[in-house]
mmCIF file of C-alpha atoms in Angstrom:
data_model
loop_
_atom_site.group_PDB
_atom_site.id
_atom_site.type_symbol
_atom_site.label_atom_id
_atom_site.label_comp_id
_atom_site.label_asym_id
_atom_site.label_seq_id
_atom_site.Cartn_x
_atom_site.Cartn_y
_atom_site.Cartn_z
ATOM 1 C CA MET A 130 85.372 220.255 220.006
ATOM 2 C CA THR A 131 86.571 217.088 217.949
ATOM 3 C CA GLU A 132 89.684 215.052 218.423
ATOM 4 C CA SER A 133 91.222 216.306 215.824
ATOM 5 C CA SER A 134 90.628 220.132 215.833
ATOM 6 C CA LYS A 135 92.722 219.649 219.252
ATOM 7 C CA ARG A 136 96.034 218.433 217.680
ATOM 8 C CA PRO A 137 98.131 220.763 216.466
ATOM 9 C CA ILE A 138 98.524 221.749 212.740
ATOM 10 C CA ALA A 139 101.805 220.928 210.254
ATOM 11 C CA VAL A 140 101.515 222.815 207.157
ATOM 12 C CA PHE A 141 103.644 221.326 204.030
ATOM 13 C CA ASP A 142 104.145 222.699 200.782
ATOM 14 C CA ILE A 143 104.148 220.484 198.019
ATOM 15 C CA ASP A 144 106.523 221.349 194.837
ATOM 16 C CA ASN A 145 109.940 220.958 195.869
ATOM 17 C CA THR A 146 109.080 220.054 199.579
ATOM 18 C CA LEU A 147 106.963 217.008 198.562
ATOM 19 C CA ALA A 148 107.044 216.709 194.747
ATOM 20 C CA ASP A 149 110.396 217.037 192.882
ATOM 21 C CA THR A 150 109.637 219.394 189.797
ATOM 22 C CA ALA A 151 112.913 219.058 188.046
ATOM 23 C CA HIS A 152 111.493 217.430 185.053
ATOM 24 C CA ARG A 153 109.078 219.924 184.509
ATOM 25 C CA GLN A 154 111.473 223.024 184.915
ATOM 26 C CA ARG A 155 112.297 223.195 181.268
ATOM 27 C CA PHE A 156 108.641 224.703 180.710
ATOM 28 C CA LEU A 157 109.568 227.841 182.717
ATOM 29 C CA GLU A 158 113.328 228.288 181.259
ATOM 30 C CA ARG A 159 111.817 229.564 178.334
ATOM 31 C CA LYS A 160 110.395 232.743 176.714
ATOM 32 C CA PRO A 161 107.678 232.828 177.220
ATOM 33 C CA ARG A 162 107.008 229.844 179.944
ATOM 34 C CA ASP A 163 104.763 227.581 179.252
ATOM 35 C CA TRP A 164 102.361 227.586 182.363
ATOM 36 C CA ASP A 165 99.950 225.136 180.742
ATOM 37 C CA ALA A 166 102.544 222.657 180.061
ATOM 38 C CA PHE A 167 104.428 222.917 183.658
ATOM 39 C CA PHE A 168 101.264 222.449 185.706
ATOM 40 C CA ALA A 169 100.010 219.857 183.466
ATOM 41 C CA ALA A 170 103.539 217.690 183.995
ATOM 42 C CA ALA A 171 102.843 217.970 187.688
ATOM 43 C CA PRO A 172 100.794 214.482 188.328
ATOM 44 C CA HIS A 173 104.524 212.751 187.075
ATOM 45 C CA ASP A 174 106.332 214.340 189.616
ATOM 46 C CA PRO A 175 108.566 211.864 191.451
ATOM 47 C CA PRO A 176 107.911 212.214 195.381
ATOM 48 C CA ILE A 177 110.656 213.260 197.772
ATOM 49 C CA ALA A 178 111.793 210.716 200.261
ATOM 50 C CA GLU A 179 113.003 213.557 202.790
ATOM 51 C CA GLY A 180 109.687 215.403 202.756
ATOM 52 C CA ILE A 181 107.192 212.416 202.178
ATOM 53 C CA ALA A 182 109.169 210.766 205.181
ATOM 54 C CA LEU A 183 108.789 214.312 207.432
ATOM 55 C CA ALA A 184 104.896 214.162 206.740
ATOM 56 C CA VAL A 185 103.994 210.257 207.625
ATOM 57 C CA ALA A 186 106.052 210.787 210.760
ATOM 58 C CA THR A 187 104.412 214.391 211.607
ATOM 59 C CA ALA A 188 100.692 212.912 210.763
ATOM 60 C CA GLU A 189 101.189 210.732 214.112
ATOM 61 C CA GLU A 190 100.909 213.963 216.219
ATOM 62 C CA CYS A 191 99.642 216.680 213.861
ATOM 63 C CA GLU A 192 96.939 217.539 211.379
ATOM 64 C CA ILE A 193 98.799 217.597 208.268
ATOM 65 C CA VAL A 194 97.788 220.744 206.239
ATOM 66 C CA TYR A 195 98.963 221.357 202.479
ATOM 67 C CA LEU A 196 99.700 224.834 201.592
ATOM 68 C CA THR A 197 100.684 225.174 197.911
ATOM 69 C CA GLY A 198 101.048 227.960 195.449
ATOM 70 C CA ARG A 199 99.362 225.965 192.494
ATOM 71 C CA PRO A 200 96.514 227.648 191.042
ATOM 72 C CA GLU A 201 93.279 226.066 191.821
ATOM 73 C CA ARG A 202 92.419 224.510 188.455
ATOM 74 C CA CYS A 203 95.104 222.181 189.262
ATOM 75 C CA ARG A 204 93.611 220.614 192.564
ATOM 76 C CA ARG A 205 91.888 217.452 190.898
ATOM 77 C CA ASP A 206 95.858 215.961 189.807
ATOM 78 C CA THR A 207 97.207 218.054 193.242
ATOM 79 C CA LEU A 208 94.760 215.578 195.406
ATOM 80 C CA ASP A 209 95.159 212.497 192.901
ATOM 81 C CA TRP A 210 98.850 213.271 193.144
ATOM 82 C CA LEU A 211 99.123 213.131 196.781
ATOM 83 C CA ALA A 212 96.732 210.057 197.241
ATOM 84 C CA ALA A 213 98.816 208.234 194.699
ATOM 85 C CA HIS A 214 102.162 209.081 197.138
ATOM 86 C CA ALA A 215 100.311 207.661 200.291
ATOM 87 C CA LEU A 216 100.537 211.258 201.636
ATOM 88 C CA PRO A 217 98.288 211.707 204.898
ATOM 89 C CA GLU A 218 95.119 213.162 204.115
ATOM 90 C CA GLY A 219 94.626 216.860 204.533
ATOM 91 C CA ARG A 220 93.363 219.920 203.823
ATOM 92 C CA VAL A 221 94.583 221.099 200.948
ATOM 93 C CA HIS A 222 94.901 225.205 200.200
ATOM 94 C CA MET A 223 95.424 226.719 196.843
ATOM 95 C CA ARG A 224 96.322 229.722 194.988
ATOM 96 C CA ARG A 225 92.977 231.338 193.482
ATOM 97 C CA ASN A 226 93.283 230.829 189.733
ATOM 98 C CA ALA A 227 94.059 234.739 188.820
ATOM 99 C CA ASP A 228 96.003 235.089 191.994
ATOM 100 C CA ARG A 229 99.399 236.890 191.206
ATOM 101 C CA ARG A 230 100.697 237.885 194.663
ATOM 102 C CA PRO A 231 104.187 236.826 195.471
ATOM 103 C CA ALA A 232 103.918 233.185 197.478
ATOM 104 C CA ARG A 233 105.524 235.002 200.287
ATOM 105 C CA HIS A 234 102.096 237.011 200.493
ATOM 106 C CA THR A 235 99.457 234.664 199.712
ATOM 107 C CA LYS A 236 101.417 231.712 202.042
ATOM 108 C CA LEU A 237 101.663 233.967 204.949
ATOM 109 C CA GLU A 238 97.957 234.882 204.644
ATOM 110 C CA ILE A 239 96.638 231.423 205.065
ATOM 111 C CA LEU A 240 99.279 230.783 207.787
ATOM 112 C CA ARG A 241 97.887 233.284 209.989
ATOM 113 C CA ARG A 242 94.442 232.371 209.241
ATOM 114 C CA LEU A 243 95.236 228.577 210.204
ATOM 115 C CA ALA A 244 96.365 229.780 213.654
ATOM 116 C CA GLU A 245 93.672 231.719 214.461
ATOM 117 C CA GLY A 246 92.351 228.729 216.327
ATOM 118 C CA ARG A 247 94.857 226.331 216.078
ATOM 119 C CA GLN A 248 98.653 225.715 217.314
ATOM 120 C CA VAL A 249 100.903 225.775 213.845
ATOM 121 C CA ARG A 250 103.383 223.031 214.863
ATOM 122 C CA PHE A 251 105.836 224.036 211.620
ATOM 123 C CA LEU A 252 105.459 225.426 208.285
ATOM 124 C CA ALA A 253 107.733 222.984 205.857
ATOM 125 C CA ASP A 254 108.362 225.115 202.638
ATOM 126 C CA ASP A 255 111.428 225.207 199.875
ATOM 127 C CA ASP A 256 110.966 228.595 199.056
ATOM 128 C CA GLU A 257 113.271 230.702 201.419
ATOM 129 C CA LEU A 258 111.300 234.000 200.821
ATOM 130 C CA VAL A 259 108.262 232.442 202.127
ATOM 131 C CA CYS A 260 110.269 230.566 205.047
ATOM 132 C CA ASP A 261 111.898 234.109 206.244
ATOM 133 C CA ALA A 262 108.358 236.024 206.309
ATOM 134 C CA ALA A 263 106.836 233.097 207.784
ATOM 135 C CA GLU A 264 110.048 233.141 210.800
ATOM 136 C CA ARG A 265 109.450 237.113 210.928
ATOM 137 C CA ALA A 266 105.528 236.414 211.769
ATOM 138 C CA GLY A 267 106.410 234.300 214.702
ATOM 139 C CA PHE A 268 106.065 230.712 212.947
ATOM 140 C CA THR A 269 108.351 228.073 213.230
ATOM 141 C CA VAL A 270 109.476 226.866 209.601
ATOM 142 C CA VAL A 271 111.409 223.457 208.283
ATOM 143 C CA ARG A 272 113.336 224.453 205.383
ATOM 144 C CA ALA A 273 113.160 221.808 202.608
ATOM 145 C CA ARG A 274 116.595 222.036 201.206
ATOM 146 C CA TRP A 275 116.608 218.397 199.702
ATOM 147 C CA ALA A 276 115.604 219.171 196.335
ATOM 148 C CA GLU A 277 117.918 221.101 193.893
ATOM 149 C CA ARG A 278 117.569 224.954 193.554
ATOM 150 C CA SER A 279 115.998 226.560 190.586
ATOM 151 C CA ALA A 280 116.465 229.825 189.381
ATOM 152 C CA ALA A 281 113.311 229.800 187.271
ATOM 153 C CA LEU A 282 110.868 228.536 190.136
ATOM 154 C CA GLU A 283 112.037 230.905 192.644
ATOM 155 C CA GLN A 284 111.015 233.785 190.065
ATOM 156 C CA ALA A 285 108.108 232.140 188.975
ATOM 157 C CA GLN A 286 107.292 232.228 193.210
ATOM 158 C CA GLU A 287 108.297 235.700 193.903
ATOM 159 C CA GLY A 288 108.253 237.669 190.337
ATOM 160 C CA GLU A 289 105.246 236.160 188.981
ATOM 161 C CA GLY A 290 103.289 234.851 191.442
ATOM 162 C CA ARG A 291 102.415 231.536 189.342
ATOM 163 C CA THR A 292 103.300 229.027 191.686
#
């Protein structure tokens, strides 16, 4: 067993937990929603200081894993953003491009898989429904309430399975 596999895992959402998506919400507020523009603007997300500080501090004791509802096609931009903001290295779990299930289902499925062989110290996420589902399943949750709430993003996460 390697040293890193003995360490607990801390799982971090990205959008509105580490990255401030407020500047691109406008693409979700129009009808029809402009998903291509919404995701194309992600590389310009400013970092959220509270989330970044928590990830950096937690990396001293835990292996960091990123769990995002962003589609797989956004992987390169996501990895570049994480590196540009000096976030700890870690595996990145993303939604399959055609997966439209609510985030509370997709993320809980991955959390359970991660917990099969390792202790999950906590999940940090801004989506209240994801947090509720994770707590019901027995996970410790840090509710990332440091970004402004967006009704359009909440609808996208739950109703459309897009992020």
